[in-house]
């Protein structure tokens, strides 16, 4: 039973005046003699209900209208047309044909249409209570649209935004936001009162000022929680002392930062021009002084020689014994892979979805020597402390990566750069970069790009079909998307200029060609290489292992610009470009990297190192003739040493 809360107290009892229940849930009013006679006459004149009529009565009916309005007697039109409120009120009142003693009173009562409160008809759209509703015909064979509410952005107030671990109490944060907002309003009013032609672009509305203050405070609270109060107070003090010119300069930087990539590229600073003082042929000859010794780097991932047959046999036996069980490269979960798909359900992996952090943990850097407090490792992707969060990103499947050379050789064998006859004249050096994606065979090559050095002209740029089934293209880093594979054309050297053109994340047109295997892509690279050709890149251990190439002459920017802590810790290419050349790369965001941009960036870093070394050597007396470099002549006034007075330089 349901509780008696007066839901039916406004409805007359259908058994009235013959209802004798002491606690009837319906309303009992004293009826006049005429109303009582009419009620009894209607009940006596009801027809007998057969099965079909009983079925019709059992169907759910519309709720009875409680209040009587002006439209109670207005029949509902069969087709919903664009009518105004006045037209509906002016319509003649008619009774339905079912209003007769042969039908029950409930069946004869009309169903009134919904009220149109403060409606304004504009074309085919009627605005009701602030929402846009399109009036459609019920006789139309196609329903064009449905009722869609108008989307409006909610206005924000000076209320601090919620973050996982707030660095201060809510009241303190709100007070600081109001103080910063007050100074921003003052500066914004000065912009409006100025006669600057850029005033429309620099001035902010009231809501934009609130959002600006909230975003600035949220960034400080999320990235610098340990020194939050100090930074915010310093920021407020700076805003109080800030002049109009300084505020304009800050606003211009914010506009450039938030502009789309194709527009922001127009306002960035001109890239630094690298002057080596050498010709192109001399720069190529100078690379012999920068070649890495791979034998000493084998423990850091470089493969100086191909694995032997015995090592490959042992790796195959271990792989078969493992029955496809691997460790996820992201969340470290054990899962099983099924190359060729599992017969039962066609799955490629087990273990379900993968929950992980897509950025490495880092320790917040102290702002000054006074900050001696303990700082926990946090993930750059979500700013959560290590150990408190399982992950912030979900992937459809687990993935794995192979690092051992003998396991890599199981998928595709390593190959040394084949020798060939050198062409007459100065030869080129080659910069190359690879993009990898996860497959059932591990981390495989999916794109290979090569450019010439020092000019930077493109040699080739191809997509690669991996050997295993694709699990994840790793698009946020590789920059390769499923659409690239769908639109790529077969690679043909003779007709490369007719290739289909698409645009990358920066809106720059690029040629997309595809080869059928990593071995074919490797052969394309071998066409531009000899064992003596310098091969330039960043973190070449990954690229060489992905292509299964063993090349003796490599120039790696990781080794030219080492990290203070040494290998395996290394600087990223983006950090090196910003630090040494003040140039921003890999600005595509979620669109991923551009391998051609990365290859040229590595070449520019090598040219910078050549310029620095040659400047130092030239000041020490070194000279160059054609493509040969000669040390300074010995000074006869000094006693000659077995290596000469510059023996250390020559030996180096």
XYZ file of C-alpha atoms in Angstrom:
652
model
C 0.000 0.000 0.000
C 1.020 3.576 -0.508
C 0.957 6.282 2.124
C -1.908 8.786 2.235
C -0.248 12.120 1.542
C -3.196 13.897 -0.082
C -2.375 13.270 -3.720
C -6.054 12.717 -4.633
C -7.686 15.315 -2.379
C -8.337 17.567 -5.379
C -10.209 14.851 -7.325
C -13.862 14.144 -6.698
C -14.659 10.651 -5.548
C -16.098 8.598 -8.462
C -18.527 6.822 -6.027
C -19.954 10.056 -4.685
C -22.570 10.344 -3.176
C -22.701 6.588 -2.579
C -19.211 6.332 -1.019
C -19.281 5.312 2.646
C -15.533 4.710 3.226
C -14.416 6.446 6.427
C -10.923 7.272 5.051
C -11.487 7.731 1.342
C -8.477 9.176 -0.481
C -10.674 11.243 -2.846
C -12.404 14.545 -2.197
C -16.008 14.592 -0.990
C -17.925 17.780 -1.700
C -21.627 18.398 -1.117
C -23.299 18.148 -4.507
C -26.357 20.073 -5.548
C -29.485 18.160 -6.517
C -28.843 18.715 -10.238
C -25.226 17.520 -10.070
C -26.168 14.424 -8.059
C -28.890 13.521 -10.566
C -26.516 14.007 -13.505
C -23.851 11.827 -11.855
C -26.293 8.996 -11.176
C -27.691 9.249 -14.726
C -24.178 8.945 -16.253
C -23.355 5.900 -14.127
C -26.611 4.190 -15.076
C -26.159 4.889 -18.792
C -22.679 3.342 -19.084
C -22.589 0.554 -21.683
C -21.522 -2.930 -20.895
C -17.813 -3.434 -21.415
C -16.725 -6.305 -23.603
C -13.156 -7.678 -23.837
C -12.027 -5.151 -26.430
C -13.436 -2.226 -24.459
C -11.827 -3.598 -21.323
C -8.470 -3.689 -23.141
C -8.908 -0.060 -24.173
C -9.712 0.967 -20.613
C -6.693 -0.856 -19.229
C -4.341 1.248 -21.360
C -2.571 4.107 -19.548
C -4.326 7.443 -19.838
C -3.136 11.021 -19.568
C -3.248 12.574 -16.134
C -6.260 14.701 -15.402
C -5.702 18.413 -15.536
C -6.227 19.939 -12.112
C -6.572 23.648 -12.827
C -9.077 25.061 -15.230
C -7.580 27.409 -17.800
C -8.743 29.369 -20.753
C -7.876 26.519 -23.116
C -9.877 23.734 -21.480
C -12.529 23.732 -24.199
C -10.145 24.268 -27.143
C -9.707 21.148 -29.295
C -6.124 20.078 -29.961
C -5.204 20.362 -33.653
C -4.314 17.163 -35.512
C -1.196 18.816 -36.988
C 1.142 20.968 -34.926
C 1.533 24.198 -36.845
C 3.019 27.533 -36.057
C 0.270 29.282 -34.090
C 0.546 32.071 -31.607
C -1.040 32.285 -28.174
C -3.570 34.871 -29.320
C -4.712 32.650 -32.188
C -5.239 29.738 -29.842
C -7.253 31.871 -27.422
C -9.382 33.257 -30.254
C -10.268 29.777 -31.617
C -13.951 28.814 -31.182
C -14.766 26.491 -28.383
C -16.015 23.162 -29.634
C -16.995 19.946 -27.992
C -15.797 16.580 -29.214
C -18.315 14.228 -30.702
C -17.661 11.790 -27.884
C -19.322 14.194 -25.410
C -22.545 12.191 -25.140
C -24.196 10.076 -22.493
C -23.045 6.953 -24.320
C -19.404 7.523 -23.319
C -17.873 7.945 -19.873
C -17.035 11.448 -18.752
C -13.278 10.743 -18.735
C -13.366 9.586 -22.374
C -15.314 12.668 -23.472
C -12.987 15.182 -21.833
C -10.545 16.790 -24.233
C -6.776 16.530 -23.813
C -5.427 20.040 -23.754
C -2.117 20.877 -25.478
C 0.862 22.075 -23.418
C 0.924 25.743 -22.540
C 3.209 28.052 -24.531
C 4.640 30.340 -21.895
C 6.185 33.534 -23.244
C 6.676 32.004 -26.666
C 8.091 33.936 -29.571
C 7.677 32.430 -33.013
C 10.595 33.096 -35.354
C 10.425 31.247 -38.657
C 10.216 27.536 -37.876
C 11.551 27.924 -34.338
C 9.533 28.748 -31.233
C 11.400 29.937 -28.143
C 9.864 28.631 -24.917
C 11.228 29.567 -21.504
C 14.647 30.353 -22.923
C 14.918 27.102 -24.948
C 14.753 26.836 -28.724
C 12.142 24.332 -29.950
C 11.360 23.671 -33.591
C 7.684 23.116 -34.417
C 7.244 20.132 -36.718
C 4.291 18.610 -38.502
C 2.993 15.244 -37.340
C 1.966 14.433 -40.914
C 5.506 14.896 -42.253
C 7.204 11.685 -43.342
C 10.552 12.819 -41.976
C 11.208 14.434 -38.605
C 13.902 16.983 -39.317
C 14.792 17.950 -35.793
C 13.758 17.335 -32.222
C 13.524 19.553 -29.207
C 17.084 20.698 -28.522
C 17.754 23.111 -25.674
C 20.009 26.039 -26.408
C 23.473 25.574 -24.921
C 24.718 28.498 -22.904
C 28.051 28.675 -21.087
C 27.674 28.977 -17.349
C 29.109 32.177 -15.940
C 31.775 31.804 -13.287
C 32.240 33.771 -10.103
C 35.323 34.481 -8.012
C 35.029 31.070 -6.415
C 38.217 28.947 -6.434
C 38.116 25.957 -8.722
C 38.242 22.496 -7.218
C 41.603 20.690 -7.390
C 42.602 17.337 -5.841
C 44.929 18.661 -3.125
C 44.310 22.365 -2.461
C 47.394 24.103 -1.021
C 45.348 26.467 1.177
C 41.925 26.815 2.725
C 39.009 27.774 0.506
C 38.549 31.165 2.175
C 42.213 32.095 1.763
C 42.182 31.113 -1.894
C 39.061 33.188 -2.519
C 40.549 36.235 -0.798
C 43.720 36.005 -2.889
C 41.719 35.616 -6.097
C 39.680 38.726 -5.294
C 42.833 40.747 -4.639
C 44.387 39.663 -7.952
C 41.103 40.250 -9.789
C 40.854 43.779 -8.373
C 44.228 44.714 -9.851
C 43.372 43.103 -13.185
C 40.181 45.164 -13.352
C 42.200 48.326 -12.678
C 44.658 47.560 -15.472
C 41.865 46.577 -17.850
C 40.114 49.923 -17.232
C 43.336 51.737 -18.090
C 43.456 49.821 -21.379
C 39.886 50.850 -22.208
C 40.626 54.504 -21.469
C 43.811 54.535 -23.560
C 43.941 55.528 -27.218
C 45.831 52.403 -28.260
C 44.657 51.033 -31.654
C 45.030 47.513 -30.220
C 42.525 48.287 -27.440
C 39.755 45.975 -28.780
C 42.105 42.978 -28.722
C 43.718 43.768 -25.372
C 40.646 44.665 -23.310
C 38.734 41.940 -21.495
C 35.097 41.624 -20.499
C 34.031 41.161 -16.884
C 33.629 37.404 -17.300
C 36.996 37.086 -19.086
C 38.712 38.873 -16.209
C 37.174 36.431 -13.740
C 38.287 33.455 -15.831
C 41.776 34.941 -16.138
C 42.105 35.271 -12.365
C 40.720 31.781 -11.741
C 42.977 30.089 -14.299
C 46.077 31.856 -13.023
C 45.358 30.870 -9.426
C 44.498 27.290 -10.425
C 47.778 26.897 -12.322
C 49.823 28.074 -9.361
C 47.877 25.885 -6.934
C 48.325 22.780 -9.101
C 51.949 23.195 -10.155
C 53.497 24.851 -7.074
C 51.475 23.768 -4.035
C 54.422 23.913 -1.596
C 55.102 27.626 -2.255
C 51.585 28.588 -3.284
C 51.136 31.499 -0.875
C 54.483 33.061 -1.709
C 53.924 32.939 -5.466
C 50.389 34.319 -5.307
C 51.397 37.169 -2.994
C 54.299 38.053 -5.273
C 51.953 38.006 -8.240
C 49.500 40.368 -6.517
C 52.347 42.716 -5.597
C 53.546 42.674 -9.206
C 50.058 43.506 -10.470
C 49.817 46.439 -8.030
C 53.087 47.911 -9.331
C 52.460 46.990 -12.962
C 52.192 49.786 -15.485
C 49.999 49.903 -18.549
C 52.825 49.072 -20.957
C 53.790 45.991 -18.948
C 50.173 44.809 -18.836
C 49.877 45.230 -22.614
C 53.033 43.203 -23.160
C 51.740 40.437 -20.896
C 48.389 40.370 -22.665
C 50.080 40.075 -26.075
C 52.058 37.069 -24.858
C 48.890 35.400 -23.581
C 47.102 36.005 -26.876
C 50.002 34.477 -28.814
C 50.128 31.510 -26.420
C 46.424 30.713 -26.751
C 46.217 31.268 -30.498
C 45.928 28.257 -32.847
C 49.167 26.676 -33.945
C 49.029 28.066 -37.488
C 48.515 31.590 -36.094
C 51.020 31.256 -33.256
C 53.691 30.235 -35.732
C 53.499 33.733 -37.217
C 54.358 35.497 -33.965
C 57.199 33.298 -32.726
C 60.701 34.690 -32.795
C 62.906 34.187 -35.834
C 64.938 30.977 -35.409
C 68.592 31.423 -34.649
C 70.821 31.226 -37.722
C 73.719 28.817 -37.243
C 76.994 30.032 -38.730
C 79.768 27.439 -38.646
C 82.301 29.287 -40.789
C 82.696 26.162 -42.930
C 81.327 25.024 -46.260
C 78.884 22.137 -46.530
C 81.622 19.716 -47.601
C 83.839 20.876 -44.724
C 81.010 20.433 -42.229
C 80.494 16.850 -43.428
C 84.223 16.179 -43.096
C 84.186 17.647 -39.570
C 81.625 15.048 -38.454
C 84.404 12.463 -38.203
C 85.387 14.172 -34.923
C 81.872 13.669 -33.494
C 81.324 9.977 -34.241
C 80.268 7.879 -31.257
C 82.012 4.724 -30.059
C 79.135 2.250 -29.861
C 81.156 -0.523 -28.233
C 81.143 1.417 -24.966
C 77.377 2.027 -25.207
C 76.082 -1.539 -25.550
C 74.795 -1.536 -21.966
C 72.630 1.511 -22.739
C 70.664 -0.034 -25.627
C 73.012 0.423 -28.601
C 73.627 -2.761 -30.615
C 77.184 -2.743 -32.061
C 76.890 -6.237 -33.607
C 74.134 -8.592 -34.721
C 73.121 -11.354 -32.294
C 74.555 -14.787 -33.096
C 72.416 -17.738 -34.216
C 72.890 -19.386 -30.835
C 71.532 -16.318 -29.024
C 68.538 -16.141 -31.342
C 67.814 -19.849 -30.774
C 67.807 -19.365 -27.007
C 65.514 -16.366 -27.354
C 63.073 -18.388 -29.474
C 62.983 -21.182 -26.892
C 62.287 -18.681 -24.119
C 59.531 -17.011 -26.130
C 57.804 -20.320 -26.806
C 58.035 -21.304 -23.155
C 56.468 -17.997 -22.117
C 53.311 -18.785 -24.162
C 52.842 -15.167 -25.106
C 52.851 -13.683 -21.586
C 54.352 -10.182 -21.467
C 54.491 -7.205 -19.099
C 52.578 -4.083 -20.078
C 54.898 -1.218 -20.976
C 52.464 1.269 -19.444
C 50.841 -0.149 -16.319
C 53.274 -3.083 -15.716
C 50.418 -5.613 -15.685
C 51.061 -9.172 -16.865
C 48.951 -10.078 -19.882
C 48.932 -12.528 -22.782
C 49.196 -11.726 -26.489
C 47.643 -13.758 -29.307
C 49.391 -13.122 -32.667
C 46.901 -13.920 -35.412
C 44.016 -13.488 -32.908
C 42.570 -15.976 -30.459
C 40.270 -18.522 -32.058
C 37.543 -18.328 -29.414
C 36.744 -14.613 -29.645
C 39.270 -13.049 -32.027
C 41.029 -11.130 -29.240
C 44.623 -9.946 -29.642
C 45.402 -9.548 -25.927
C 44.051 -10.498 -22.543
C 43.675 -8.397 -19.422
C 41.020 -5.932 -20.603
C 41.689 -2.197 -20.636
C 44.888 -0.500 -19.491
C 44.815 2.274 -16.859
C 48.081 4.222 -16.748
C 49.816 7.606 -16.545
C 50.964 8.921 -19.924
C 53.813 10.991 -18.419
C 56.780 10.040 -16.291
C 56.964 11.017 -12.609
C 59.034 14.053 -11.728
C 60.065 15.841 -8.576
C 59.025 19.511 -8.354
C 62.006 21.829 -8.613
C 62.650 24.167 -5.685
C 62.219 27.826 -6.549
C 65.073 28.956 -4.299
C 67.510 27.656 -1.714
C 65.103 28.485 1.094
C 62.714 25.747 -0.017
C 64.118 22.796 1.921
C 60.888 20.865 2.364
C 60.296 17.371 1.092
C 58.764 17.207 -2.379
C 56.990 14.052 -3.514
C 57.277 12.683 -7.004
C 54.272 13.707 -9.100
C 53.042 12.739 -12.550
C 53.233 15.551 -15.073
C 50.033 14.389 -16.799
C 47.663 14.799 -13.832
C 49.869 16.281 -11.061
C 49.039 13.361 -8.760
C 51.622 12.055 -6.308
C 53.254 8.720 -7.012
C 51.522 5.990 -5.032
C 48.223 7.826 -4.664
C 46.860 7.346 -8.186
C 46.664 4.183 -10.292
C 46.312 6.087 -13.551
C 44.574 8.917 -15.357
C 44.403 7.554 -18.912
C 42.591 4.472 -20.187
C 43.662 2.514 -23.265
C 41.734 -0.229 -25.007
C 44.438 -2.851 -24.530
C 47.767 -3.535 -22.865
C 50.982 -3.146 -24.885
C 54.576 -4.283 -24.511
C 58.057 -3.404 -25.692
C 61.089 -5.602 -26.465
C 64.539 -4.260 -25.588
C 66.861 -7.282 -25.884
C 68.668 -7.567 -29.214
C 68.124 -11.339 -29.439
C 64.366 -10.935 -28.958
C 64.317 -8.148 -31.550
C 66.118 -10.419 -34.003
C 63.295 -12.962 -33.691
C 60.856 -10.494 -35.281
C 63.258 -9.162 -37.940
C 67.009 -9.879 -38.148
C 69.600 -7.126 -37.808
C 71.537 -6.085 -40.886
C 74.801 -4.174 -41.339
C 74.918 -1.216 -43.687
C 76.044 -2.682 -47.034
C 79.140 -1.149 -48.657
C 78.910 0.465 -52.075
C 80.993 2.619 -54.365
C 81.200 6.237 -53.298
C 79.935 8.770 -55.812
C 82.457 11.397 -56.963
C 82.380 14.736 -55.207
C 81.356 15.528 -51.628
C 78.997 13.005 -50.076
C 76.176 13.905 -47.719
C 75.360 12.987 -44.183
C 71.875 11.697 -43.377
C 69.520 12.691 -40.561
C 66.737 10.242 -39.860
C 63.954 9.732 -37.370
C 61.562 6.873 -36.730
C 58.100 6.716 -35.244
C 56.987 3.521 -33.552
C 53.666 1.960 -32.612
C 52.638 -1.016 -30.481
C 51.744 -4.293 -32.203
C 51.506 -7.945 -31.233
C 55.251 -8.122 -31.971
C 56.195 -5.297 -29.615
C 57.163 -1.723 -30.493
C 57.490 -1.663 -34.293
C 58.444 0.857 -36.957
C 55.449 2.672 -38.490
C 57.084 5.748 -40.082
C 60.598 6.458 -41.366
C 61.889 9.871 -42.448
C 65.324 10.815 -43.799
C 66.751 14.252 -44.668
C 70.092 15.375 -45.973
C 72.640 17.186 -43.827
C 73.555 20.037 -43.550
C 70.981 21.327 -46.064
C 67.946 19.590 -44.560
C 66.387 18.582 -47.893
C 63.968 15.662 -47.654
C 65.170 12.322 -48.993
C 62.045 10.268 -48.280
C 59.191 10.058 -45.778
C 57.171 6.827 -45.737
C 54.619 5.041 -43.615
C 55.434 1.424 -42.820
C 53.120 -1.544 -42.420
C 54.293 -3.376 -39.294
C 54.724 -7.126 -39.106
C 52.308 -7.739 -36.231
C 48.698 -6.673 -35.762
C 48.426 -3.080 -34.553
C 47.417 -2.633 -30.916
C 48.065 1.102 -30.520
C 49.619 3.543 -32.998
C 50.759 5.674 -30.048
C 49.408 8.631 -32.021
C 49.870 11.256 -29.302
C 53.633 10.782 -29.708
C 54.139 9.197 -33.129
C 51.827 11.579 -34.979
C 50.562 8.648 -37.095
C 46.794 8.174 -37.132
C 44.549 5.493 -38.648
C 43.426 8.013 -41.256
C 47.022 8.266 -42.500
C 47.065 4.560 -43.271
C 43.646 4.726 -44.905
C 44.648 7.541 -47.303
C 48.278 6.546 -47.992
C 49.330 5.554 -51.519
C 51.917 2.906 -52.453
C 55.482 4.159 -52.533
C 56.916 4.603 -56.019
C 60.208 6.392 -56.429
C 59.642 7.455 -60.053
C 56.301 9.111 -59.355
C 56.854 10.463 -55.873
C 55.988 13.987 -57.007
C 52.442 12.803 -57.815
C 51.781 11.442 -54.353
C 48.593 12.273 -52.532
C 49.040 15.304 -50.325
C 47.604 15.661 -46.826
C 48.219 18.087 -43.997
C 49.935 17.338 -40.717
C 49.078 18.735 -37.285
C 50.541 22.139 -38.199
C 48.607 22.459 -41.424
C 51.742 21.814 -43.479
C 51.319 19.654 -46.544
C 53.250 16.398 -46.542
C 53.586 13.467 -48.906
C 52.154 10.247 -47.549
C 53.462 7.041 -49.100
C 53.442 3.582 -47.584
C 55.688 0.525 -47.902
C 54.652 -3.014 -47.075
C 57.246 -3.945 -44.448
C 60.018 -2.530 -42.227
C 62.587 -4.396 -44.344
C 61.571 -2.393 -47.439
C 61.827 0.864 -45.486
C 65.290 -0.148 -44.284
C 66.383 -0.804 -47.876
C 65.223 2.702 -48.813
C 67.519 4.114 -46.152
C 70.404 1.898 -47.295
C 70.190 3.536 -50.742
C 71.536 6.753 -49.175
C 74.097 5.174 -46.834
C 77.507 3.610 -46.845
C 79.323 2.372 -43.732
C 81.252 5.658 -43.736
C 78.189 7.925 -44.104
C 77.494 9.817 -40.856
C 74.011 8.959 -39.612
C 72.569 11.745 -37.424
C 69.666 11.622 -35.009
C 68.452 11.900 -31.433
C 68.519 8.761 -29.238
C 69.627 6.662 -32.182
C 69.579 3.470 -30.135
C 65.775 3.419 -30.433
C 65.728 4.245 -34.150
C 68.468 1.786 -35.095
C 66.807 -0.999 -33.119
C 63.434 -0.266 -34.734
C 64.932 -0.535 -38.231
C 67.339 -3.367 -37.169
C 70.330 -1.489 -38.608
C 73.914 -1.784 -37.423
C 75.773 1.298 -38.607
C 79.317 2.137 -37.495
C 79.216 5.915 -38.108
C 76.598 7.598 -35.933
C 76.294 11.088 -34.462
C 73.815 11.115 -31.573
C 72.682 14.377 -29.991
C 72.115 12.504 -26.717
C 75.895 11.956 -26.574
C 76.812 15.430 -27.836
C 74.673 17.098 -25.168
C 74.838 14.660 -22.225
C 72.794 14.917 -19.055
C 74.790 15.857 -15.929
C 73.868 12.518 -14.335
C 74.989 10.562 -17.392
C 73.302 7.723 -19.234
C 70.693 6.318 -19.164
C 69.338 9.746 -18.104
C 69.109 11.973 -21.159
C 67.648 15.281 -22.314
C 64.696 15.244 -24.672
C 65.005 16.735 -28.134
C 62.453 19.430 -27.315
C 64.426 20.505 -24.240
C 67.706 20.648 -26.161
C 66.211 22.758 -28.946
C 64.742 25.242 -26.497
C 67.874 25.409 -24.388
C 70.505 25.770 -27.105
C 68.634 27.250 -30.088
C 65.635 28.903 -28.356
C 63.356 27.107 -30.778
C 60.033 25.416 -29.995
C 59.364 22.054 -31.622
C 56.798 19.290 -31.085
C 54.073 21.877 -30.497
C 51.340 19.761 -32.040
C 49.929 18.758 -28.645
C 47.764 15.653 -28.904
C 48.416 15.483 -32.652
C 51.848 13.998 -31.956
C 55.343 14.572 -33.314
C 56.462 15.207 -36.871
C 59.379 12.909 -37.735
C 60.635 15.283 -40.430
C 60.746 18.147 -37.935
C 62.591 15.968 -35.401
C 65.160 14.829 -37.984
C 65.948 18.403 -39.012
C 66.069 19.537 -35.386
C 68.710 16.898 -34.612
C 70.700 18.090 -37.632
C 70.585 21.704 -36.414
C 71.884 20.677 -32.992
C 74.799 18.889 -34.660
C 75.562 21.994 -36.745
C 75.567 24.061 -33.567
C 78.059 21.681 -31.977
C 80.232 21.863 -35.117
C 80.168 25.672 -34.936
C 81.170 25.667 -31.241
C 83.990 23.151 -31.674
C 85.386 24.773 -34.801
C 85.377 28.196 -33.150
C 87.403 26.790 -30.256
C 89.793 24.902 -32.537
C 90.246 27.894 -34.810
C 91.220 30.093 -31.862
C 93.824 27.448 -30.946
C 95.430 27.652 -34.383
C 93.700 24.929 -36.374
C 93.289 25.515 -40.107
C 91.261 23.927 -42.865
C 92.244 23.306 -46.488
C 89.500 21.973 -48.719
C 88.076 19.215 -46.523
C 91.160 18.524 -44.384
C 91.771 19.995 -40.930
C 95.321 20.679 -39.764
C 96.523 21.388 -36.214
C 98.686 24.451 -35.467
C 102.379 24.268 -36.276
C 104.731 23.710 -33.302
C 106.518 26.715 -31.796
C 110.300 26.195 -32.225
C 111.047 28.391 -29.188
C 109.472 25.773 -26.946
C 110.727 22.261 -26.322
C 108.794 19.881 -28.474
C 106.905 17.064 -26.812
C 106.317 13.643 -28.406
C 102.786 14.795 -29.275
C 103.636 18.468 -29.910
C 102.560 21.461 -27.877
C 98.953 20.782 -28.940
C 99.145 17.024 -28.522
C 96.133 16.952 -26.267
C 93.963 18.658 -28.879
C 95.159 16.402 -31.679
C 94.695 13.301 -29.568
C 91.175 14.392 -28.693
